[in-house]
Each structure stands twice: as structure tokens, then as C-alpha cells.
CSV table of C-alpha atoms and ligand atoms in Angstrom, one decimal:
chain,number,residue,atom,x,y,z
A,294,MET,CA,0.0,0.0,0.0
A,295,SER,CA,1.3,3.4,-0.9
A,296,GLU,CA,0.4,4.8,2.5
A,297,LEU,CA,3.1,2.7,4.0
A,298,ASN,CA,5.7,4.6,2.1
A,299,ALA,CA,7.1,7.8,3.5
A,300,PRO,CA,5.5,10.7,1.7
A,301,ALA,CA,7.7,12.4,-0.9
A,302,GLY,CA,8.8,15.6,0.7
A,303,THR,CA,9.2,14.0,4.2
A,304,PRO,CA,9.6,15.3,6.9
A,305,PHE,CA,7.6,18.3,5.8
A,306,PHE,CA,4.8,16.1,4.6
A,307,HIS,CA,4.2,13.2,7.0
A,308,TYR,CA,1.7,11.2,8.9
A,309,ASP,CA,0.9,12.1,12.4
A,310,ASN,CA,-1.1,9.2,13.7
A,311,SER,CA,-3.5,8.7,10.8
A,312,GLN,CA,-3.5,12.3,9.6
A,313,LEU,CA,-1.4,13.4,6.7
A,314,MET,CA,0.2,16.7,7.7
A,315,ALA,CA,1.8,19.6,5.9
A,316,GLU,CA,4.3,20.7,8.6
A,317,SER,CA,2.0,21.1,11.6
A,318,VAL,CA,-1.3,21.5,9.8
A,319,SER,CA,-3.5,18.5,8.8
A,320,ILE,CA,-4.4,18.2,5.1
A,321,ALA,CA,-8.0,17.5,6.2
A,322,GLU,CA,-8.1,20.9,8.0
A,323,LEU,CA,-6.7,22.7,5.0
A,324,ALA,CA,-9.3,21.1,2.7
A,325,GLU,CA,-12.0,22.0,5.1
A,326,ARG,CA,-10.9,25.6,5.3
A,327,TYR,CA,-9.9,26.3,1.6
A,328,GLY,CA,-11.8,23.7,-0.3
A,329,THR,CA,-10.5,21.3,-3.0
A,330,PRO,CA,-8.8,21.0,-5.4
A,331,LEU,CA,-6.0,22.8,-3.5
A,332,TYR,CA,-2.2,23.2,-4.0
A,333,VAL,CA,-0.4,23.2,-0.6
A,334,TYR,CA,3.2,24.2,-0.3
A,335,SER,CA,5.5,23.9,2.7
A,336,ARG,CA,7.7,26.9,3.4
A,337,ALA,CA,10.2,24.8,5.4
A,338,ALA,CA,10.5,22.4,2.5
A,339,LEU,CA,11.2,25.3,0.1
A,340,LYS,CA,13.8,26.5,2.6
A,341,ALA,CA,15.4,23.1,2.9
A,342,ALA,CA,15.7,22.8,-0.9
A,343,TRP,CA,17.1,26.3,-1.1
A,344,GLU,CA,19.7,25.4,1.5
A,345,SER,CA,20.8,22.3,-0.4
A,346,TYR,CA,22.2,24.7,-3.0
A,347,ALA,CA,23.1,27.7,-0.8
A,348,GLN,CA,25.2,25.7,1.7
A,349,PRO,CA,27.7,24.2,-0.8
A,350,LEU,CA,27.9,27.6,-2.4
A,351,THR,CA,28.8,29.4,0.8
A,352,ASN,CA,32.0,31.5,0.2
A,353,ARG,CA,31.9,30.7,-3.5
A,354,ASN,CA,31.5,33.2,-6.4
A,355,ALA,CA,28.2,31.8,-7.4
A,356,LEU,CA,24.5,32.7,-8.0
A,357,VAL,CA,21.5,30.5,-7.9
A,358,CYS,CA,18.8,31.7,-10.3
A,359,PHE,CA,15.5,29.9,-9.5
A,360,GLY,CA,14.1,28.6,-12.8
A,361,MET,CA,10.8,30.3,-11.9
A,362,LYS,CA,8.7,28.7,-14.7
A,363,ALA,CA,8.5,25.7,-12.3
A,364,ASN,CA,6.4,27.7,-9.8
A,365,SER,CA,5.9,31.4,-10.1
A,366,ASN,CA,3.4,32.2,-7.3
A,367,LEU,CA,4.5,35.6,-5.9
A,368,ALA,CA,4.7,34.2,-2.4
A,369,VAL,CA,7.1,31.5,-3.5
A,370,LEU,CA,9.2,34.0,-5.5
A,371,GLN,CA,9.2,36.3,-2.5
A,372,GLN,CA,10.7,33.6,-0.2
A,373,PHE,CA,13.5,32.8,-2.7
A,374,ALA,CA,14.2,36.5,-3.2
A,375,GLN,CA,14.5,37.0,0.5
A,376,TRP,CA,16.9,34.0,0.8
A,377,GLY,CA,19.1,35.6,-1.8
A,378,SER,CA,18.1,33.8,-4.9
A,379,GLY,CA,18.3,35.2,-8.4
A,380,PHE,CA,15.8,34.2,-11.1
A,381,ASP,CA,15.9,32.6,-14.5
A,382,ILE,CA,13.0,34.0,-16.5
A,383,VAL,CA,11.6,33.0,-19.9
A,384,SER,CA,9.2,35.8,-20.6
A,385,GLY,CA,8.3,39.4,-20.0
A,386,GLY,CA,5.5,38.2,-17.8
A,387,GLU,CA,8.0,36.3,-15.6
A,388,LEU,CA,10.2,39.4,-15.5
A,389,ALA,CA,7.2,41.5,-14.1
A,390,ARG,CA,6.4,38.7,-11.6
A,391,ALA,CA,9.9,38.5,-10.3
A,392,LEU,CA,10.3,42.2,-9.9
A,393,LYS,CA,6.9,42.4,-8.2
A,394,ALA,CA,8.0,39.7,-5.7
A,395,GLY,CA,11.1,41.7,-4.8
A,396,ALA,CA,13.8,40.3,-7.1
A,397,GLN,CA,16.9,42.4,-7.7
A,398,ALA,CA,17.0,43.0,-11.5
A,399,ASP,CA,20.8,42.4,-11.5
A,400,THR,CA,20.2,38.8,-10.4
A,401,ILE,CA,17.8,38.0,-13.2
A,402,VAL,CA,19.0,36.0,-16.3
A,403,PHE,CA,16.6,36.0,-19.3
A,404,SER,CA,16.4,32.6,-21.2
A,405,GLY,CA,14.1,31.4,-23.9
A,406,VAL,CA,14.2,30.9,-27.7
A,407,GLY,CA,11.6,33.4,-28.7
A,408,LYS,CA,12.2,36.7,-26.9
A,409,GLN,CA,9.9,39.4,-28.4
A,410,ASP,CA,10.8,43.1,-28.8
A,411,TRP,CA,8.7,44.2,-25.9
A,412,GLU,CA,10.3,41.6,-23.6
A,413,ILE,CA,13.8,42.5,-24.6
A,414,LYS,CA,13.0,46.2,-24.1
A,415,ALA,CA,11.5,45.6,-20.7
A,416,ALA,CA,14.5,43.5,-19.6
A,417,LEU,CA,16.9,46.2,-20.8
A,418,GLN,CA,15.0,48.9,-19.0
A,419,ALA,CA,14.9,46.8,-15.8
A,420,GLY,CA,18.6,46.1,-16.0
A,421,VAL,CA,18.8,42.3,-16.0
A,422,LYS,CA,22.1,40.6,-15.3
A,423,CYS,CA,22.1,39.0,-18.8
A,424,PHE,CA,20.3,37.7,-21.8
A,425,ASN,CA,20.9,34.0,-22.5
A,426,VAL,CA,20.9,34.3,-26.2
A,427,GLU,CA,19.7,31.3,-28.3
A,428,SER,CA,20.2,32.3,-31.9
A,429,THR,CA,22.1,34.8,-34.1
A,430,ASP,CA,18.8,36.4,-35.1
A,431,GLU,CA,18.1,37.1,-31.5
A,432,LEU,CA,21.6,38.5,-30.9
A,433,GLU,CA,21.1,41.0,-33.8
A,434,ARG,CA,17.7,42.0,-32.5
A,435,ILE,CA,18.9,42.5,-28.9
A,436,SER,CA,21.8,44.7,-30.2
A,437,SER,CA,19.6,46.9,-32.3
A,438,ILE,CA,17.0,47.3,-29.5
A,439,ALA,CA,19.8,48.2,-27.0
A,440,SER,CA,21.3,50.7,-29.4
A,441,GLN,CA,17.9,52.3,-29.9
A,442,LEU,CA,17.6,52.6,-26.2
A,443,GLY,CA,21.1,54.0,-25.9
A,444,CYS,CA,22.3,51.1,-23.7
A,445,VAL,CA,24.4,48.0,-24.1
A,446,ALA,CA,22.9,44.5,-23.4
A,447,PRO,CA,24.9,42.0,-21.3
A,448,VAL,CA,24.7,38.7,-23.1
A,449,SER,CA,25.6,35.1,-22.6
A,450,LEU,CA,25.3,32.6,-25.4
A,451,ARG,CA,23.2,29.5,-24.6
A,452,VAL,CA,25.2,26.8,-26.2
A,453,ASN,CA,23.8,23.5,-27.1
A,454,PRO,CA,26.6,21.0,-26.1
A,455,ASP,CA,24.9,18.0,-27.8
A,456,VAL,CA,24.9,15.8,-24.8
A,457,ASP,CA,22.1,13.3,-23.9
A,458,ALA,CA,20.6,14.1,-20.5
A,459,LYS,CA,19.0,10.7,-20.5
A,460,THR,CA,15.6,12.0,-19.6
A,461,HIS,CA,12.1,12.2,-21.2
A,462,PRO,CA,12.3,13.4,-24.8
A,463,TYR,CA,10.0,16.3,-24.1
A,464,ILE,CA,12.2,17.7,-21.3
A,465,SER,CA,15.6,17.0,-22.9
A,466,THR,CA,17.0,20.2,-24.4
A,467,GLY,CA,20.7,19.6,-24.9
A,468,LEU,CA,20.8,17.4,-28.0
A,469,LYS,CA,21.7,19.0,-31.3
A,470,ASP,CA,18.3,18.3,-32.9
A,471,ASN,CA,16.2,20.3,-30.6
A,472,LYS,CA,15.2,23.9,-30.8
A,473,PHE,CA,17.3,25.2,-27.9
A,474,GLY,CA,20.6,27.0,-27.9
A,475,ILE,CA,23.3,27.6,-30.4
A,476,ALA,CA,25.1,24.6,-31.8
A,477,ILE,CA,28.5,24.3,-30.1
A,478,GLU,CA,30.3,24.0,-33.4
A,479,ILE,CA,29.3,27.5,-34.4
A,480,ALA,CA,29.4,29.1,-31.0
A,481,ALA,CA,32.9,30.7,-31.4
A,482,GLN,CA,31.7,32.4,-34.6
A,483,VAL,CA,28.6,33.8,-33.0
A,484,TYR,CA,30.8,35.1,-30.1
A,485,GLN,CA,33.0,36.9,-32.7
A,486,ARG,CA,29.9,38.4,-34.2
A,487,ALA,CA,28.7,39.5,-30.7
A,488,ALA,CA,32.0,41.1,-30.0
A,489,VAL,CA,31.6,43.6,-32.9
A,490,LEU,CA,27.9,44.4,-32.3
A,491,PRO,CA,27.4,47.9,-30.9
A,492,GLY,CA,24.6,47.0,-28.5
A,493,ILE,CA,26.2,43.9,-27.0
A,494,ARG,CA,28.6,43.2,-24.1
A,495,ILE,CA,29.7,39.6,-23.8
A,496,VAL,CA,29.5,38.4,-20.2
A,497,GLY,CA,29.0,34.7,-20.2
A,498,VAL,CA,28.2,31.3,-21.5
A,499,ASP,CA,25.4,29.0,-20.6
A,500,CYS,CA,23.7,25.7,-21.3
A,501,HIS,CA,20.7,23.9,-20.0
A,502,ILE,CA,20.6,20.3,-21.1
A,503,GLY,CA,17.2,19.1,-19.8
A,504,SER,CA,15.1,18.4,-16.8
A,505,GLN,CA,14.6,15.7,-14.2
A,506,ILE,CA,18.2,14.6,-14.7
A,507,THR,CA,19.4,12.0,-12.2
A,508,GLN,CA,23.0,11.5,-13.3
A,509,ILE,CA,26.0,13.7,-12.9
A,510,GLU,CA,27.8,12.6,-16.1
A,511,PRO,CA,25.7,14.6,-18.6
A,512,TYR,CA,26.5,17.8,-16.6
A,513,LEU,CA,30.2,17.0,-16.6
A,514,ASP,CA,30.2,16.2,-20.3
A,515,ALA,CA,28.4,19.5,-21.0
A,516,LEU,CA,30.8,21.4,-18.8
A,517,GLU,CA,33.8,19.8,-20.5
A,518,ARG,CA,32.5,21.0,-23.8
A,519,LEU,CA,31.8,24.5,-22.6
A,520,LEU,CA,35.4,24.7,-21.2
A,521,ASN,CA,36.8,23.6,-24.5
A,522,LEU,CA,34.8,26.4,-26.1
A,523,LEU,CA,36.2,28.9,-23.5
A,524,ASP,CA,39.7,27.8,-24.5
A,525,THR,CA,38.9,28.6,-28.1
A,526,LEU,CA,37.4,31.9,-27.1
A,527,ALA,CA,40.5,32.8,-25.0
A,528,GLY,CA,42.5,32.2,-28.2
A,529,ILE,CA,40.6,35.0,-29.9
A,530,ASP,CA,40.6,37.4,-27.0
A,531,ILE,CA,37.1,36.8,-25.8
A,532,ALA,CA,37.0,36.5,-22.0
A,533,LEU,CA,33.9,35.8,-19.9
A,534,GLU,CA,32.7,36.7,-16.4
A,535,HIS,CA,30.4,33.8,-15.7
A,536,LEU,CA,29.5,30.3,-16.6
A,537,ASP,CA,26.0,29.0,-16.2
A,538,ILE,CA,25.4,25.3,-16.1
A,539,GLY,CA,21.6,25.6,-16.2
A,540,GLY,CA,19.1,23.7,-14.1
A,541,GLY,CA,17.5,20.3,-14.6
A,542,LEU,CA,18.4,18.4,-11.4
A,543,GLY,CA,15.7,15.7,-10.8
A,544,ILE,CA,13.6,14.9,-7.8
A,545,ARG,CA,12.2,11.7,-6.4
A,546,TYR,CA,8.7,11.1,-7.7
A,547,GLN,CA,8.7,7.3,-7.4
A,548,ASP,CA,12.0,5.6,-6.8
A,549,GLU,CA,14.5,8.0,-8.5
A,550,THR,CA,17.7,8.8,-6.7
A,551,PRO,CA,18.2,12.5,-7.2
A,552,ILE,CA,21.6,14.2,-7.5
A,553,ALA,CA,22.6,16.1,-4.3
A,554,PRO,CA,23.5,19.6,-5.5
A,555,ALA,CA,26.6,19.5,-3.2
A,556,MET,CA,27.9,16.4,-5.1
A,557,LEU,CA,27.5,18.0,-8.5
A,558,LEU,CA,29.0,21.3,-7.3
A,559,ASP,CA,32.1,19.7,-5.9
A,560,GLU,CA,32.8,18.1,-9.2
A,561,VAL,CA,32.0,21.3,-11.1
A,562,PHE,CA,34.3,23.5,-9.0
A,563,ALA,CA,37.1,20.9,-9.2
A,564,MET,CA,36.8,20.9,-13.0
A,565,LEU,CA,36.7,24.7,-13.2
A,566,GLN,CA,39.8,24.9,-11.0
A,567,ALA,CA,41.7,22.3,-12.9
A,568,ARG,CA,41.0,24.0,-16.2
A,569,GLY,CA,42.0,27.4,-15.1
A,570,TYR,CA,38.5,28.9,-14.9
A,571,GLY,CA,38.2,29.1,-11.1
A,572,HIS,CA,37.8,32.9,-11.3
A,573,LEU,CA,34.5,32.6,-13.2
A,574,GLN,CA,31.2,33.2,-11.4
A,575,LEU,CA,29.2,30.0,-11.5
A,576,ILE,CA,25.5,30.3,-12.1
A,577,MET,CA,22.8,27.6,-11.8
A,578,GLU,CA,19.2,27.7,-12.8
A,579,PRO,CA,17.4,25.0,-10.8
A,580,GLY,CA,13.6,25.0,-11.0
A,581,ARG,CA,12.0,21.6,-10.2
A,582,SER,CA,14.5,20.6,-7.5
A,583,LEU,CA,13.8,23.8,-5.5
A,584,VAL,CA,10.0,23.4,-5.4
A,585,GLY,CA,8.9,19.9,-6.7
A,586,ASN,CA,8.7,18.1,-3.4
A,587,ALA,CA,7.6,21.2,-1.5
A,588,GLY,CA,4.1,21.0,-2.9
A,589,ILE,CA,1.1,18.7,-3.1
A,590,LEU,CA,-2.3,18.8,-4.8
A,591,VAL,CA,-5.2,17.9,-2.5
A,592,THR,CA,-8.3,16.5,-4.2
A,593,ARG,CA,-11.6,15.0,-3.0
A,594,VAL,CA,-13.1,11.8,-4.4
A,595,GLN,CA,-16.5,12.5,-6.0
A,596,TYR,CA,-17.5,9.2,-7.4
A,597,LEU,CA,-16.3,5.6,-7.5
A,598,LYS,CA,-17.0,3.4,-10.5
A,599,HIS,CA,-16.3,-0.3,-10.4
A,600,HIS,CA,-16.2,-1.7,-13.9
A,601,GLN,CA,-15.6,-5.3,-14.7
A,602,SER,CA,-11.9,-4.9,-15.4
A,603,LYS,CA,-11.2,-1.4,-14.1
A,604,ASN,CA,-12.0,0.8,-11.1
A,605,PHE,CA,-12.1,4.5,-11.4
A,606,ALA,CA,-12.0,7.1,-8.7
A,607,ILE,CA,-13.3,10.4,-10.2
A,608,VAL,CA,-11.8,13.2,-8.2
A,609,ASP,CA,-12.4,17.0,-8.3
A,610,ALA,CA,-8.9,17.8,-9.6
A,611,ALA,CA,-8.2,17.2,-13.3
A,612,MET,CA,-5.7,17.7,-16.1
A,613,ASN,CA,-6.4,21.4,-16.1
A,614,ASP,CA,-5.1,21.5,-12.5
A,615,LEU,CA,-2.1,19.2,-13.0
A,616,LEU,CA,-1.1,18.5,-16.6
A,617,ARG,CA,2.1,16.5,-16.1
A,618,PRO,CA,0.5,13.0,-16.3
A,619,THR,CA,-1.4,13.9,-19.5
A,620,LEU,CA,1.6,15.8,-21.0
A,621,TYR,CA,4.5,13.6,-20.0
A,622,ASP,CA,2.9,10.4,-18.9
A,623,ALA,CA,4.3,11.4,-15.5
A,624,TRP,CA,4.0,9.4,-12.3
A,625,HIS,CA,2.9,11.1,-9.1
A,626,GLY,CA,2.4,9.3,-5.8
A,627,VAL,CA,-1.1,9.3,-4.4
A,628,LEU,CA,-1.7,9.2,-0.6
A,629,PRO,CA,-4.9,9.2,1.5
A,630,ALA,CA,-5.1,12.3,3.6
A,631,VAL,CA,-6.5,10.1,6.4
A,632,SER,CA,-4.9,6.7,6.5
A,633,ARG,CA,-7.1,3.6,6.9
A,634,SER,CA,-6.2,3.1,10.5
A,635,GLY,CA,-7.9,6.4,11.2
A,636,HIS,CA,-11.0,5.7,9.1
A,637,SER,CA,-14.2,4.2,10.2
A,638,SER,CA,-15.4,2.9,6.8
A,639,GLU,CA,-14.5,-0.6,5.6
A,640,ALA,CA,-13.8,0.1,2.0
A,641,GLN,CA,-12.3,-2.7,0.0
A,642,PRO,CA,-8.7,-2.3,-1.3
A,643,ARG,CA,-8.9,-2.0,-5.0
A,644,VAL,CA,-6.7,-0.9,-7.9
A,645,TYR,CA,-7.9,2.4,-9.2
A,646,ASP,CA,-7.3,4.9,-11.9
A,647,ILE,CA,-7.5,8.4,-10.4
A,648,VAL,CA,-9.2,10.5,-13.1
A,649,GLY,CA,-10.7,14.0,-13.3
A,650,PRO,CA,-14.1,15.2,-14.6
A,651,ILE,CA,-12.8,16.6,-17.9
A,652,CYS,CA,-14.2,15.3,-21.1
A,653,GLU,CA,-10.9,13.8,-22.4
A,654,SER,CA,-9.6,10.2,-22.0
A,655,GLY,CA,-6.2,11.8,-21.4
A,656,ASP,CA,-7.6,13.3,-18.2
A,657,TRP,CA,-6.0,11.1,-15.6
A,658,LEU,CA,-3.8,11.9,-12.6
A,659,ALA,CA,-2.6,8.4,-11.6
A,660,ARG,CA,-3.1,4.8,-12.8
A,661,ASP,CA,-3.3,1.4,-11.2
A,662,ARG,CA,-3.0,2.5,-7.6
A,663,GLU,CA,-4.1,0.2,-4.8
A,664,LEU,CA,-6.3,2.2,-2.5
A,665,GLN,CA,-9.1,1.8,-0.1
A,666,LEU,CA,-11.5,4.5,-1.1
A,667,SER,CA,-14.9,5.8,-0.1
A,668,GLN,CA,-16.8,8.6,-1.7
A,669,ASN,CA,-15.7,12.1,-0.4
A,670,ASP,CA,-12.3,10.8,0.8
A,671,LEU,CA,-9.4,13.2,0.4
A,672,LEU,CA,-6.4,12.2,-1.7
A,673,VAL,CA,-3.0,13.9,-2.0
A,674,ILE,CA,-1.1,13.9,-5.3
A,675,GLU,CA,2.5,14.1,-4.3
A,676,SER,CA,5.4,16.1,-5.8
A,677,ALA,CA,3.2,18.7,-7.4
A,678,GLY,CA,5.2,21.8,-6.4
A,679,ALA,CA,6.9,22.1,-9.8
A,680,TYR,CA,5.2,22.4,-13.1
A,681,GLY,CA,1.9,22.0,-11.3
A,682,PHE,CA,-0.2,25.1,-10.8
A,683,VAL,CA,1.8,27.1,-13.4
A,684,MET,CA,0.6,24.8,-16.1
A,685,SER,CA,-3.1,24.9,-15.0
A,686,CYS,CA,-5.8,26.3,-17.3
A,687,GLN,CA,-9.5,26.8,-17.3
A,688,TYR,CA,-10.4,24.0,-19.9
A,689,ASN,CA,-14.0,22.9,-19.5
A,690,SER,CA,-14.6,26.3,-17.8
A,691,ARG,CA,-13.1,25.1,-14.6
A,692,PRO,CA,-11.9,27.9,-12.3
A,693,ARG,CA,-8.3,27.5,-11.4
A,694,CYS,CA,-7.8,26.2,-7.9
A,695,ALA,CA,-6.4,27.9,-4.8
A,696,GLU,CA,-2.8,27.8,-3.5
A,697,VAL,CA,-1.9,27.8,0.2
A,698,MET,CA,1.5,28.1,1.9
A,699,VAL,CA,1.9,26.3,5.2
A,700,ASP,CA,4.5,27.7,7.7
A,701,GLY,CA,4.7,25.7,10.9
A,702,ASP,CA,1.2,25.7,12.3
A,703,GLN,CA,0.0,28.6,10.1
A,704,SER,CA,-1.4,28.6,6.7
A,705,TYR,CA,-1.7,31.4,4.2
A,706,LEU,CA,-3.9,31.7,1.2
A,707,ILE,CA,-1.4,32.8,-1.5
A,708,ARG,CA,-3.9,32.6,-4.4
A,709,PRO,CA,-7.6,32.4,-3.9
A,710,ARG,CA,-9.7,29.9,-5.9
A,711,GLU,CA,-11.0,31.6,-9.1
A,712,THR,CA,-14.7,32.3,-9.2
A,713,VAL,CA,-17.0,31.2,-12.0
A,714,GLU,CA,-17.6,34.9,-12.8
A,715,GLU,CA,-13.9,35.5,-13.2
A,716,LEU,CA,-13.8,32.8,-15.9
A,717,PHE,CA,-15.4,35.2,-18.5
A,718,ALA,CA,-15.3,38.6,-16.8
A,719,SER,CA,-13.0,40.0,-19.4
A,720,GLU,CA,-14.8,38.5,-22.4
A,721,GLN,CA,-16.9,40.7,-24.7
A,722,MET,CA,-20.0,39.8,-26.7
A,723,LEU,CA,-20.7,41.1,-30.2
A,724,PRO,CA,-23.0,44.1,-30.5
A,725,GLY,CA,-26.7,43.4,-31.1
B,2143,PLP,C1,13.1,25.2,-17.4
B,2143,PLP,C2,14.4,25.8,-17.3
B,2143,PLP,C3,15.2,25.7,-16.1
B,2143,PLP,C4,14.7,24.9,-14.9
B,2143,PLP,O1,14.7,23.6,-15.2
B,2143,PLP,P1,14.4,22.5,-14.0
B,2143,PLP,O2,14.5,21.2,-14.7
B,2143,PLP,O3,13.1,22.8,-13.5
B,2143,PLP,O4,15.5,22.6,-13.0
B,2143,PLP,C5,16.4,26.3,-16.1
B,2143,PLP,N1,16.9,27.0,-17.2
B,2143,PLP,C6,16.2,27.0,-18.4
B,2143,PLP,C7,16.8,27.8,-19.5
B,2143,PLP,C8,14.9,26.5,-18.5
B,2143,PLP,O5,14.3,26.5,-19.6
């Protein structure tokens, strides 16, 4: 039975007698107070994840830029900003969010393959630390916009090192046939072009090879290739200030063994030192590993259907609330908010598919889970803090759900549940 396993995100999510708790607050109490479906985050879990990077970087010339597309709630960003995090952004909207949450502009790096004029302009006006440039077209565009504004854009080239991160094809980004980055073979040429553009100041190099990576080797392979590139650049008098190895560290969803940041960082610093690049500032862009196991999705069983060969638990959360199973075939743990020992009913253990109410067969959250369920039971979908709420939408005209942050024995509503009226409040009907 899954309830015998320690919850992902232990000790911040744990059973106290039969009650599943977020820190010192029971999930049942949160569901009662805020309704379901509901995202719940643990502030202490966020802090612990932050410390797993901050501690090995103490007294190092380094900057952690939270890959905020993983979870961009203002309260989450605010915590990271207060702890000294920078931010890796991928849009003008994320820039505005980060600044609103208290980020220092000079700790923001701007990634993404499709930066638009208005986004480039906004980032220049804010004074971001650098643009992670993904193509020569983009480089030219940034230079011309910067020149128009009478400023110079700090840039780093996002190089595609052509290494296999050995992760899901949809979240692998460092192979030469995907859309990200500048092929490493032509990177030196693009740097030479950057060096003569009037609106550009070269400051760094970066790569981001994928997501949910559980092995160190792909990082070291990528780093090796970047350092070879830096050798070439040194030969043509192009020197850099920083080297950014991206994000992508995996978390435990099921039985993965994630990389400890300290282990990776030890190897990275050793390699930088050995190759004569110990003076460079090291940047990392972790997203998932800072938030993934700091959040859960709480949902309530609406109906149970027992077919001949299949049992369904239809819950009030759906693919519009948590898209990862539908999009990536992702596995998330499912736990009862009140374990059987604390339950009066005598439901049979059965193997269930946990599905939502949306009119799509792809609307499922978990498959083939043995659970003892009764109508109205509360379930927790684990490891939902990254790429959870941020991917939610209103498909089937379902209001987006609420988000709550637990801190010790306190809980804070950090985003209220949308109302049905809000769904179409800004829409306009035709005249007549
Ligand atoms: C998504 C993304 C990240 C964060 O990735 P995680 O796998 O969540 O750590 C970092 N950098 C870039 C450029 C990204 O696109």
C-alpha cells in the first residue's frame, strides 16, 4: 500500500497518527478551510531545498537563479528573493512577476528561444544581469533594440553542447536536434559576431541540457565541452565573467535517486579549478529541484466506478489543474489524507485509476493504484510543487484552484480559488 511509504517531501509532509500533515497542519483541516482541489506548499520544504544549493555555495563566487517557470506564485518567489536567490526567466510576464516579488534585477537572467521586442526592451529597462541568447537572429535583435535605447545589453550565449541528458524526450534540451541553444560548433563564430555588435557586451556562456536529470555525467560532459569552447574563445581574446550550467536536477517522484547539489557542485568546482577557470562566477538555474517536493495537490473523491476490469476514482482535480500526467505520462504518488487506521469505513482495497471530470480520456492523474476508497475521501497527489499550478488552465470552464503556503502551524492563502464569474469577466460579446 502506498500509505506505508514515507511521503515524498518527508519530513515536511508526514503522517501524524493517521492524519497526513503539511508541517503542523493537517491536510483535512486545509481542505475544510480552503476547499478542493488545492495546492499546498511547505515553506520549510522550500527553505530546505534552497539550503541544499546555498550551503555548498557558501563563500563561492556563485549565483542560484531559480528557474521560476516551475512555480511562479508571488509568495514562492518572495521567499526565494528573501533568501538571496536570483531568477531565471523565460518571458516578459515572468520578469514582471519576479520584480513584483522583490527580485533584484541584476540577479535575473533571461532565457528562452523566442524573446519578443517588448520583452527585450522591458528586460533592458529593468537592467537584468544578462540575456541568455539562443540564436544569431536574437543576438542581432537585442543589439539593435539596445542601441535604440542607448544602452548595451549584457549577453551570454546559450550553447547546445549536444549531450544526452537521458531524460524524457519532451524535457531533454541539450541534443543538437532540438530547438534550444546555439550549436557548439558555431558558438565561437557567434561570439565573434557578438564582439563587434554595438549594442552587445559579452558576459558569459550557458547551457541547460534538460530536466529531471538524475545522473551527474551529462552535466560534466556538457561542462567539459563548454570549457573547450572557453579555451577557443581565450585564443581569440574573448573573456567571460560567468559560466551558467543551467538547471535540470531531478527529484524523487517514485524511486529515483536525485543528485545532491553538493555532489555535483564539488565536481564542477574541481573541474573549473583544474582547467584554469576558477575565477568565473558559477550560475545555476534549478527549478524543479527547488519546489517539486515542497508542494502537493489535494483533491476529493467525487464518485467511484467499479467496472468489470477497471476501477475509477473520479476526483475533483483534473488535467487542467495538474497537466504532467497527461503531457509527459508522468508518475505522481497518491496518498490518502487520512490513513485507513484512522478511518471508520470498511472500503475494499482495489486498484484504481484516479481521473478527473474533464471530457478527455487523457484526463488522468494516476493509474493502477491500490487504495481503499470511499466517496468524499481526500487524496493527496505528491510532488506537485513544480510544473503544477503554473501549467493549469480553465479548460472545461473550470476555475483555477487555490494555492496555500503552510509555515509551521500557520497557513496562508497565496492565491484564492478563481470564481466562476472570473472565468469570463473580461470576455466581450458582439453588439446586437
Ligand atoms: C526550465 C528551465 C530551467 C529549470 O529547469 P528544471 O528542470 O526545472 O530545473 C532552467 N533553465 C532554463 C533555460 C529552463 O528553460
